Coordinates of C-alpha atoms in Angstrom, one line a residue:
Chain A
X1 CA 17.9 95.0 95.4
X2 CA 17.2 97.4 98.4
X3 CA 20.4 96.9 100.2
X4 CA 21.1 100.2 101.3
X5 CA 20.8 100.1 105.3
X6 CA 21.1 103.2 107.1
X7 CA 21.6 103.6 110.7
X8 CA 17.8 104.2 111.4
X9 CA 17.0 101.4 109.0
X10 CA 18.9 99.2 111.2
X11 CA 17.6 100.3 114.4
X12 CA 14.3 99.6 112.8
X13 CA 15.4 95.9 112.2
X14 CA 16.2 95.5 115.5
X15 CA 12.9 96.7 117.3
X16 CA 11.0 94.6 114.4
X17 CA 13.0 91.4 115.4
X18 CA 12.6 91.9 119.1
X19 CA 8.7 92.9 118.8
X20 CA 8.0 89.8 116.2
X21 CA 10.1 87.4 118.6
X22 CA 8.6 88.5 121.6
X23 CA 5.2 88.5 120.2
X24 CA 5.8 84.9 118.2
X25 CA 7.2 83.3 121.8
X26 CA 4.0 84.5 123.2
X27 CA 2.0 82.7 120.9
X28 CA 4.1 79.7 121.0
X29 CA 5.1 78.9 124.5
X30 CA 1.4 78.5 126.0
X31 CA 1.0 75.7 123.4
X32 CA 4.3 74.2 124.0
X33 CA 3.9 74.6 127.7
X34 CA 0.6 72.4 127.4
X35 CA 2.2 69.5 125.7
X36 CA 4.9 69.3 128.0
X37 CA 2.5 69.7 131.0
X38 CA 0.2 66.7 129.7
X39 CA 3.1 63.9 129.9
X40 CA 4.5 65.6 133.4
X41 CA 3.9 64.6 136.6
X42 CA 1.1 66.4 138.2
X43 CA 3.1 67.1 141.3
X44 CA 5.9 68.9 139.4
X45 CA 3.2 71.0 137.6
X46 CA 1.9 72.0 140.8
X47 CA 5.2 72.9 142.5
X48 CA 6.2 75.2 139.2
X49 CA 9.0 72.8 138.0
X50 CA 7.6 72.3 134.8
X51 CA 8.2 75.1 132.4
X52 CA 11.0 74.3 129.6
X53 CA 11.1 70.6 129.7
X54 CA 8.7 67.7 130.9
X55 CA 9.3 66.5 134.5
X56 CA 9.0 62.6 135.6
X57 CA 7.7 61.8 132.3
X58 CA 4.1 59.8 132.7
X59 CA 1.4 59.0 130.2
X60 CA -1.4 58.5 133.1
X61 CA -3.3 61.5 132.1
X62 CA -3.7 59.9 128.6
X63 CA -4.2 56.6 129.8
X64 CA -7.5 58.0 131.9
X65 CA -8.6 60.3 129.0
X66 CA -8.6 56.9 126.6
X67 CA -10.2 55.1 129.2
X68 CA -13.2 57.3 129.6
X69 CA -16.1 56.9 127.3
X70 CA -17.7 60.4 127.4
X71 CA -14.6 61.8 125.2
X72 CA -14.7 59.4 122.8
X73 CA -18.6 59.8 122.6
X74 CA -18.3 63.7 122.1
X75 CA -15.3 62.8 119.6
X76 CA -17.6 60.4 117.6
X77 CA -20.6 63.0 117.7
X78 CA -18.4 66.3 116.9
X79 CA -17.1 64.2 113.8
X80 CA -20.5 63.3 112.8
X81 CA -22.0 66.9 113.1
X82 CA -18.9 68.3 111.2
X83 CA -19.1 66.2 108.2
X84 CA -22.9 66.6 108.1
X85 CA -22.3 70.4 108.7
X86 CA -19.8 70.5 106.0
X87 CA -21.9 68.7 103.3
X88 CA -25.3 70.6 104.4
X89 CA -23.4 74.2 104.2
X90 CA -21.4 73.7 101.2
X91 CA -24.5 72.3 99.1
X92 CA -26.9 74.8 100.0
X93 CA -24.2 77.9 99.7
X94 CA -23.3 76.4 96.1
X95 CA -27.0 76.5 95.2
X96 CA -27.3 79.9 96.3
X97 CA -24.3 81.2 94.7
X98 CA -23.9 79.5 91.3
X99 CA -27.5 81.0 90.0
X100 CA -26.7 84.4 91.8
X101 CA -23.1 84.4 89.9
X102 CA -25.0 84.3 86.4
X103 CA -26.0 87.6 84.5
X104 CA -28.9 86.1 82.7
X105 CA -30.6 84.8 85.9
X106 CA -33.4 87.3 86.0
X107 CA -33.9 88.6 89.5
X108 CA -30.5 88.0 91.0
X109 CA -30.6 91.4 92.6
X110 CA -34.0 90.8 94.4
X111 CA -32.9 87.6 95.5
X112 CA -29.4 88.9 96.8
X113 CA -30.6 91.5 98.8
X114 CA -33.1 89.2 100.3
X115 CA -29.8 87.2 101.5
X116 CA -27.8 90.1 102.2
X117 CA -30.2 91.8 104.6
X118 CA -29.7 89.0 107.2
X119 CA -26.1 90.2 107.6
X120 CA -27.6 93.6 109.1
X121 CA -30.3 92.4 111.1
X122 CA -31.3 89.0 112.9
X123 CA -34.0 87.7 115.1
X124 CA -31.5 87.1 118.0
X125 CA -31.1 84.1 120.2
X126 CA -34.3 84.0 121.6
X127 CA -36.4 83.8 118.4
X128 CA -34.2 81.5 117.0
X129 CA -34.4 79.2 119.7
X130 CA -38.2 79.3 119.5
X131 CA -38.2 78.4 116.0
X132 CA -36.0 75.3 116.6
X133 CA -38.5 74.4 119.3
X134 CA -41.6 75.2 116.9
X135 CA -39.7 72.9 114.2
X136 CA -39.6 69.9 116.8
X137 CA -35.6 69.8 116.5
X138 CA -34.9 70.1 120.3
X139 CA -32.3 67.8 121.3
X140 CA -32.1 66.4 117.8
X141 CA -28.6 67.0 116.0
X142 CA -30.1 68.8 113.2
X143 CA -30.8 71.6 115.9
X144 CA -26.9 71.9 116.4
X145 CA -26.4 71.8 112.3
X146 CA -28.9 73.5 110.8
X147 CA -29.5 76.9 112.2
X148 CA -25.8 78.0 111.8
X149 CA -25.4 76.1 108.4
X150 CA -24.8 79.0 106.3
X151 CA -24.9 82.9 106.2
X152 CA -24.9 85.6 103.3
X153 CA -21.0 86.0 104.2
X154 CA -20.6 82.5 102.4
X155 CA -22.9 83.1 99.4
X156 CA -20.7 86.4 98.5
X157 CA -17.6 84.5 98.9
X158 CA -18.8 81.4 96.4
X159 CA -20.5 83.8 94.1
X160 CA -17.4 86.1 93.7
X161 CA -15.7 82.8 92.7
X162 CA -18.1 81.4 90.2
X163 CA -18.4 85.1 88.5
X164 CA -14.6 84.9 87.7
X165 CA -15.4 81.5 85.5
X166 CA -15.2 82.7 81.8
X167 CA -18.5 83.1 80.0
X168 CA -16.9 81.1 77.0
X169 CA -17.0 78.2 78.8
X170 CA -20.6 78.2 79.2
X171 CA -21.1 79.3 75.6
X172 CA -19.0 76.2 74.6
X173 CA -20.8 73.9 76.9
X174 CA -24.2 75.2 75.5
X175 CA -23.2 74.3 72.2
X176 CA -22.5 70.9 73.1
X177 CA -26.0 70.8 74.6
X178 CA -25.3 70.9 78.1
X179 CA -27.9 72.5 80.0
X180 CA -27.8 74.5 83.3
X181 CA -27.5 71.4 85.7
X182 CA -25.3 69.5 83.7
X183 CA -23.0 72.4 83.1
X184 CA -23.2 73.0 87.2
X185 CA -22.5 69.6 87.9
X186 CA -19.7 68.8 85.1
X187 CA -18.1 71.8 83.9
X188 CA -18.4 74.1 87.2
X189 CA -18.1 72.0 89.9
X190 CA -15.1 70.3 89.0
X191 CA -13.3 73.6 88.5
X192 CA -14.4 74.9 91.8
X193 CA -12.5 72.8 94.1
X194 CA -10.6 75.7 95.6
X195 CA -13.9 77.3 96.8
X196 CA -15.6 74.1 97.9
X197 CA -12.2 73.3 100.0
X198 CA -12.9 76.9 101.6
X199 CA -16.7 76.3 102.2
X200 CA -16.1 72.7 103.8
X201 CA -13.5 73.9 105.9
X202 CA -15.1 76.9 107.3
X203 CA -18.2 74.8 108.0
X204 CA -16.2 71.7 109.8
X205 CA -14.0 74.3 111.7
X206 CA -17.2 76.3 112.6
X207 CA -18.8 72.9 113.7
X208 CA -15.9 71.1 115.5
X209 CA -15.2 74.3 117.8
X210 CA -18.5 75.4 118.3
X211 CA -20.4 74.6 121.7
X212 CA -23.4 77.4 122.2
X213 CA -25.9 75.7 119.9
X214 CA -25.4 72.3 121.8
X215 CA -25.6 73.7 125.0
X216 CA -29.1 75.5 124.3
X217 CA -30.5 72.8 122.2
X218 CA -29.0 69.2 123.3
X219 CA -30.2 67.9 127.0
X220 CA -29.1 64.5 126.0
X221 CA -25.8 63.6 127.1
X222 CA -25.1 60.9 124.7
X223 CA -25.4 63.5 121.9
X224 CA -23.1 66.3 123.3
X225 CA -20.3 67.4 120.7
X226 CA -16.7 67.2 122.2
X227 CA -16.5 70.7 123.4
X228 CA -19.3 70.6 125.4
X229 CA -17.7 67.7 127.1
X230 CA -14.4 69.5 127.4
X231 CA -16.3 72.6 129.0
X232 CA -17.0 70.2 131.8
X233 CA -13.4 69.3 132.0
X234 CA -11.8 72.5 131.3
X235 CA -14.1 75.0 132.7
X236 CA -15.9 73.3 135.4
X237 CA -13.1 70.7 136.5
X238 CA -15.4 68.2 136.5
X239 CA -14.0 65.1 134.4
X240 CA -16.6 62.4 134.3
X241 CA -16.6 59.9 137.4
X242 CA -14.6 57.1 135.9
X243 CA -11.5 59.1 134.8
X244 CA -10.7 59.6 138.8
X245 CA -12.5 56.6 140.0
X246 CA -9.2 55.1 141.4
X247 CA -8.1 58.2 143.3
X248 CA -9.9 58.9 147.1
X249 CA -7.5 61.8 148.1
X250 CA -8.9 64.9 147.3
X251 CA -5.7 66.6 146.5
X252 CA -4.5 63.9 144.3
X253 CA -8.1 64.2 142.4
X254 CA -7.5 67.8 142.1
X255 CA -4.0 67.4 140.8
X256 CA -4.8 64.3 138.2
X257 CA -8.0 66.7 136.9
X258 CA -5.0 69.3 135.9
X259 CA -3.0 66.7 134.3
X260 CA -6.1 65.4 132.3
X261 CA -6.9 69.0 131.4
X262 CA -3.7 69.1 129.3
X263 CA -4.3 65.9 127.8
X264 CA -7.6 66.7 126.3
X265 CA -6.8 69.8 125.2
X266 CA -4.0 67.9 122.9
X267 CA -6.3 65.3 122.1
X268 CA -9.0 67.5 120.9
X269 CA -6.9 69.3 118.8
X270 CA -5.6 66.6 116.8
X271 CA -8.1 66.7 113.9
X272 CA -7.5 70.4 113.3
X273 CA -3.8 69.9 113.7
X274 CA -4.0 67.4 110.8
X275 CA -5.9 69.8 108.5
X276 CA -4.1 72.5 109.4
X277 CA -2.1 72.7 106.2
X278 CA -5.4 73.1 104.3
X279 CA -6.7 75.4 106.7
X280 CA -3.9 77.8 106.2
X281 CA -4.1 77.4 102.3
X282 CA -7.6 77.9 102.0
X283 CA -9.0 80.0 105.1
X284 CA -7.1 82.5 103.9
X285 CA -7.9 82.6 100.3
X286 CA -12.0 82.6 101.7
X287 CA -11.3 85.3 103.7
X288 CA -9.6 87.6 101.2
X289 CA -12.2 87.2 98.9
X290 CA -15.0 87.7 101.4
X291 CA -13.1 90.7 102.9
X292 CA -12.6 92.6 99.4
X293 CA -16.2 91.8 98.4
X294 CA -18.0 91.9 101.7
Chain B
X1 CA -38.3 88.2 80.7
X2 CA -40.5 85.2 80.8
X3 CA -38.6 83.6 78.2
X4 CA -35.3 84.3 80.3
X5 CA -37.2 82.5 83.1
X6 CA -38.1 79.7 81.4
X7 CA -34.6 79.0 80.0
X8 CA -33.2 79.2 83.3
X9 CA -36.0 77.1 85.4
X10 CA -33.5 74.8 86.8
X11 CA -31.4 77.6 88.3
X12 CA -34.8 78.9 89.9
X13 CA -35.6 75.5 91.4
X14 CA -32.0 75.2 92.7
X15 CA -32.1 78.5 94.5
X16 CA -35.5 77.7 95.9
X17 CA -34.0 75.6 98.6
X18 CA -31.4 78.0 100.1
X19 CA -34.2 80.3 99.9
X20 CA -36.4 78.3 102.1
X21 CA -33.5 78.1 104.4
X22 CA -33.2 81.7 104.8
X23 CA -37.0 82.1 105.1
X24 CA -37.3 79.5 108.1
X25 CA -33.6 80.0 110.1
X26 CA -33.2 83.8 109.4
X27 CA -36.5 85.6 108.5
X28 CA -39.1 83.4 110.6
X29 CA -37.0 84.5 113.6
X30 CA -37.2 87.9 112.6
X31 CA -40.8 87.6 112.3
X32 CA -40.7 86.3 115.9
X33 CA -39.1 89.1 117.2
X34 CA -42.6 90.9 117.7
X35 CA -42.9 89.0 121.2
X36 CA -40.4 91.4 122.2
X37 CA -43.8 93.8 122.3
X38 CA -45.9 90.9 123.1
X39 CA -46.7 88.6 126.4
X40 CA -45.7 85.5 124.8
X41 CA -47.3 82.4 125.6
X42 CA -46.3 79.4 124.0
X43 CA -49.7 77.7 123.8
X44 CA -51.0 80.7 122.2
X45 CA -48.2 81.1 119.5
X46 CA -46.3 84.3 118.5
X47 CA -49.3 85.5 116.5
X48 CA -51.8 84.7 119.2
X49 CA -50.4 86.4 122.3
X50 CA -51.5 89.5 123.3
X51 CA -49.5 92.9 122.4
X52 CA -48.2 94.9 125.4
X53 CA -46.4 97.6 123.7
X54 CA -43.3 98.7 125.2
X55 CA -43.5 97.1 128.7
X56 CA -40.7 94.7 128.3
X57 CA -38.3 97.8 127.1
X58 CA -39.4 99.6 130.3
X59 CA -38.8 96.9 132.2
X60 CA -35.3 96.6 131.2
X61 CA -34.6 100.4 131.3
X62 CA -35.8 100.5 134.9
X63 CA -34.1 97.3 136.0
X64 CA -31.6 98.0 138.8
X65 CA -28.9 96.4 136.7
X66 CA -29.6 97.8 133.1
X67 CA -26.8 100.7 133.5
X68 CA -24.0 98.0 134.7
X69 CA -25.0 95.7 131.8
X70 CA -25.1 98.0 128.8
X71 CA -22.4 100.0 130.1
X72 CA -20.2 96.5 130.3
X73 CA -21.2 95.8 126.7
X74 CA -20.1 99.0 125.4
X75 CA -16.9 99.1 127.5
X76 CA -15.6 95.5 126.7
X77 CA -16.6 96.4 123.1
X78 CA -14.8 99.4 122.7
X79 CA -11.9 98.6 124.8
X80 CA -11.5 95.5 122.4
X81 CA -11.7 97.6 119.6
X82 CA -9.2 100.2 120.2
X83 CA -6.7 97.7 121.2
X84 CA -7.1 94.2 119.4
X85 CA -8.1 95.9 116.2
X86 CA -5.2 97.8 115.7
X87 CA -2.7 95.2 116.4
X88 CA -2.9 93.2 113.5
X89 CA -2.3 96.3 111.6
X90 CA 1.2 96.7 113.5
X91 CA 2.0 92.9 113.1
X92 CA 1.3 92.9 109.3
X93 CA 3.3 95.9 108.8
X94 CA 6.2 94.6 111.0
X95 CA 6.3 91.2 109.1
X96 CA 6.2 92.9 105.7
X97 CA 9.5 94.5 106.6
X98 CA 11.4 91.3 107.1
X99 CA 13.9 90.3 104.6
X100 CA 14.2 86.7 105.3
X101 CA 11.3 85.0 103.6
X102 CA 11.8 81.7 105.8
X103 CA 11.5 83.7 108.9
X104 CA 8.4 85.4 108.0
X105 CA 6.8 82.2 107.0
X106 CA 7.5 80.7 110.1
X107 CA 6.3 83.7 112.0
X108 CA 3.3 83.9 110.0
X109 CA 2.2 80.2 110.6
X110 CA 3.0 80.2 114.2
X111 CA 0.6 83.3 115.1
X112 CA -2.0 82.1 112.9
X113 CA -2.4 79.0 114.5
X114 CA -4.4 80.1 117.7
X115 CA -7.3 81.2 115.5
X116 CA -8.4 77.5 115.3
X117 CA -8.3 76.8 119.1
X118 CA -11.8 76.6 119.9
X119 CA -13.3 79.2 122.5
X120 CA -13.8 76.8 125.1
X121 CA -10.2 75.6 125.0
X122 CA -9.2 79.0 124.9
X123 CA -10.9 79.8 128.1
X124 CA -10.0 76.6 129.7
X125 CA -6.4 77.7 129.1
X126 CA -7.1 80.9 131.0
X127 CA -8.2 78.9 133.9
X128 CA -5.2 76.6 133.9
X129 CA -2.5 79.3 133.2
X130 CA -4.0 81.7 135.7
X131 CA -5.0 79.2 138.4
X132 CA -4.2 80.6 141.9
X133 CA -2.8 77.2 142.9
X134 CA -1.2 75.5 140.0
X135 CA -1.1 78.2 137.5
X136 CA 2.1 78.9 135.7
X137 CA 1.4 82.9 136.0
X138 CA 1.0 82.5 139.5
X139 CA 4.1 80.8 140.0
X140 CA 5.7 83.7 138.6
X141 CA 3.8 86.0 140.7
X142 CA 4.7 84.5 143.6
X143 CA 8.5 84.0 142.8
X144 CA 8.6 87.7 143.1
X145 CA 7.0 87.8 146.6
X146 CA 3.4 88.5 145.9
X147 CA 0.4 86.7 146.9
X148 CA -1.6 84.4 144.2
X149 CA -4.0 86.5 142.1
X150 CA -7.3 85.4 141.7
X151 CA -7.5 86.4 137.7
X152 CA -10.9 84.6 137.0
X153 CA -12.5 85.5 140.6
X154 CA -11.9 89.2 140.5
X155 CA -13.9 91.7 138.4
X156 CA -11.1 94.1 137.6
X157 CA -9.3 91.4 135.9
X158 CA -12.0 90.2 133.7
X159 CA -11.9 92.9 130.8
X160 CA -7.8 92.6 130.7
X161 CA -7.9 89.0 130.4
X162 CA -10.9 89.0 127.8
X163 CA -9.1 91.7 125.2
X164 CA -5.3 89.8 125.9
X165 CA -6.8 86.4 124.9
X166 CA -8.4 88.3 121.7
X167 CA -5.0 89.6 120.8
X168 CA -3.5 86.4 121.7
X169 CA -5.7 84.1 119.4
X170 CA -7.0 86.6 116.6
X171 CA -4.1 88.6 115.6
X172 CA -2.3 86.5 113.1
X173 CA -5.4 85.7 111.6
X174 CA -6.5 89.0 110.9
X175 CA -3.1 90.3 110.1
X176 CA -2.9 87.9 107.0
X177 CA -5.5 90.1 105.4
X178 CA -3.5 93.2 106.0
X179 CA -0.2 91.3 104.5
X180 CA -2.2 90.5 101.4
X181 CA -2.9 94.1 101.1
X182 CA 0.5 95.2 101.6
X183 CA 1.8 92.8 99.0
X184 CA -0.4 94.4 96.5
X185 CA 1.2 97.9 96.8
X186 CA 3.3 98.6 93.8
X187 CA 7.0 97.7 94.5
X188 CA 8.3 100.8 92.5
X189 CA 7.0 102.9 95.2
X190 CA 9.4 101.5 97.6
X191 CA 12.0 101.6 95.3
X192 CA 11.7 105.3 94.5
X193 CA 11.3 105.9 97.9
X194 CA 14.5 104.1 98.9
X195 CA 16.4 106.2 95.9
X196 CA 15.1 109.6 97.7
X197 CA 16.5 108.2 101.0
X198 CA 13.2 107.4 102.7
X199 CA 13.9 105.3 105.8
X200 CA 11.9 102.2 106.6
X201 CA 9.9 104.9 109.2
X202 CA 9.2 107.0 106.1
X203 CA 8.2 104.5 103.9
X204 CA 5.7 102.7 106.3
X205 CA 4.3 106.1 107.2
X206 CA 3.8 107.3 103.4
X207 CA 3.6 104.2 101.4
X208 CA 2.3 101.3 103.4
X209 CA -0.3 102.9 105.8
X210 CA -1.9 104.8 102.9
X211 CA -1.6 101.8 100.7
X212 CA -3.5 99.6 102.9
X213 CA -6.1 102.2 104.4
X214 CA -9.0 101.1 102.2
X215 CA -8.6 97.7 103.8
X216 CA -8.4 99.1 107.4
X217 CA -11.6 101.1 106.8
X218 CA -13.8 98.1 105.2
X219 CA -12.8 95.8 108.4
X220 CA -13.4 98.8 110.6
X221 CA -16.9 99.2 109.6
X222 CA -17.1 95.5 109.5
X223 CA -15.8 95.4 113.4
X224 CA -18.0 98.1 114.5
X225 CA -21.1 96.5 112.7
X226 CA -20.4 93.4 115.0
X227 CA -19.6 95.7 118.3
X228 CA -22.5 94.7 120.2
X229 CA -22.2 90.9 119.5
X230 CA -18.6 91.0 120.0
X231 CA -17.3 87.5 121.7
X232 CA -20.4 86.4 123.5
X233 CA -19.5 82.8 123.8
X234 CA -15.9 83.8 125.4
X235 CA -17.6 86.4 127.8
X236 CA -20.2 83.6 128.7
X237 CA -17.4 80.8 129.5
X238 CA -15.2 83.2 131.4
X239 CA -18.1 84.7 133.5
X240 CA -17.8 83.4 137.3
X241 CA -19.6 84.5 140.3
X242 CA -17.2 86.4 141.2
X243 CA -16.7 88.7 138.0
X244 CA -20.1 88.7 137.1
X245 CA -20.1 92.6 137.7
X246 CA -18.0 93.3 135.2
X247 CA -18.6 90.0 132.8
X248 CA -22.2 90.4 132.4
X249 CA -22.9 92.0 129.1
X250 CA -26.3 91.8 127.2
X251 CA -25.9 88.6 125.5
X252 CA -25.0 86.8 128.6
X253 CA -27.9 88.5 130.4
X254 CA -30.2 87.6 127.3
X255 CA -29.3 83.9 127.8
X256 CA -30.0 83.9 131.6
X257 CA -33.4 85.3 131.6
X258 CA -34.4 83.9 128.1
X259 CA -33.1 80.4 128.1
X260 CA -32.5 79.5 131.7
X261 CA -35.6 81.6 133.2
X262 CA -37.8 81.0 130.1
X263 CA -38.7 84.8 130.1
X264 CA -38.9 84.7 126.3
X265 CA -40.4 88.1 125.6
X266 CA -38.5 90.0 128.1
X267 CA -35.3 88.6 126.6
X268 CA -36.4 89.0 123.1
X269 CA -36.8 92.8 123.9
X270 CA -33.4 92.9 125.2
X271 CA -31.7 91.3 122.2
X272 CA -33.7 93.4 120.0
X273 CA -32.6 96.8 121.7
X274 CA -29.2 95.2 121.3
X275 CA -29.4 94.4 117.6
X276 CA -30.9 98.0 117.0
X277 CA -28.1 99.6 118.6
X278 CA -25.9 97.7 116.7
X279 CA -27.5 98.6 113.5
X280 CA -27.5 102.4 114.7
X281 CA -23.8 102.2 115.3
X282 CA -22.9 100.7 112.0
X283 CA -24.8 103.2 109.9
X284 CA -23.2 106.1 111.9
X285 CA -19.6 104.7 111.2
X286 CA -20.2 104.2 107.3
X287 CA -21.6 107.7 107.0
X288 CA -18.8 109.2 109.0
X289 CA -15.9 107.3 107.1
X290 CA -17.7 107.9 104.1
X291 CA -17.4 111.6 104.6
X292 CA -13.8 111.6 105.8
X293 CA -12.4 109.2 103.0
X294 CA -14.8 108.9 100.7
X295 CA -15.4 105.3 101.2
X296 CA -18.0 103.2 102.9
X297 CA -19.2 99.7 102.7
X298 CA -22.7 100.9 101.2

């Protein structure tokens, strides 16, 4: 259709390919490096020999990771929190968004305003912390799940989706004698799979990647989610003792710690990597709706 | 009206639970903000603690590090906004010019991925790649005959690294929104422009940019609305004893004072100061853009 190529367009295309090529490489290379480094000899990483291909392949790092219980415990906790957060968050959002999407719902503007105000002003870290304390949720997994479970933005996204369902559908259902809840359960929800997917994925990713609520609310190491365990290893360079138990040489310890770092990044990324096709499809949808209406 | 409410009574029951949730987890903390003006004592509770007026604010304004912390926060946010905000627009426009759909799809899928990396892992990667002994970047630095650089231990590197990692992580995701806006531009405009001999540069300037301007404005206002809360988790994780002079921002300071030292009232006052500045910024930007372009968020 648009085939004519002028000189200036050719220059443009060359610049464009260079620009996007460099940018893509800049994104991709660090990720690729982590993969090859995680199976390379740590001494070769130290000397700078690893940059294009793995060197002296070893699975020592993974063996140490798999033999350590703190990581698996964190994994288990994170999965539990993510699943619970997915359920709680999605349920709450739908309970708020569906009534608000109905034009015959008297008082919808008042309630919507009640939700929206919180987008512009919030109590902040400390007052929220004190509320969690007052509710006796300290050191409970609900402290990690509930305070961030939903916000007004999610309600807007879901409400917009529900508003697009045809009004005739409800009229037809009403003739068949389906009352509000029945209609919501057996007509609306089955039609709302895309928005449910968006809400669940938002909640799961937020929970899987979050660490701050866990940091301030949890004190018992047994309850730590994966991200807190990762923080000890990656940022404070303190893998749990039994990962390095057999090494007494300081230098070797340091090097194996580096190797373990690469391995845990991969291990922690697996669940989201598995979800990536869905994330690609639904995250965009969710953000689009939200940014148009937001 | 009552009849309507009666007919839909189930909907009211349904929405009661999220309303209660907001009351507890959003409005109760707002009520608790008053401890910023009180001397909060846990045993007396929020209501029973004594009023002290603006004492905590005054203490903060007069503290030796007030200027530094507020300056750090503003500088970091503004630099981040100036660099990390326009970048996705450029990437989206460039991607939109690619004719090969497969290539476009591949690049999109790739640059989108870092968005799903957690802040902990992202900062962990910074520490790994920038390590003075084993990091890849310092291998390159020393190969050119320089001394290894202590990236995470020098204050001057904190801001560049913070912004660079934002660009690395968020560009792909943010560009998706602009790409969708670009896809919504009437293709006839481009065809007509090509007929008139317009080059790609011209079409970007006169068709693409005006076409996505409303999207840019909305996202800009939203970004400003979050200016003062920007990336607290990342700053917190990137902070070391050595770069604290540039990495101490209001939220990290609130965490230190409030959670670690349990000075609830003082830190609530600092947090409130932050929220108020944020709100003022949001209103100003919204008003200004409304004046300039006739479009605002509210």
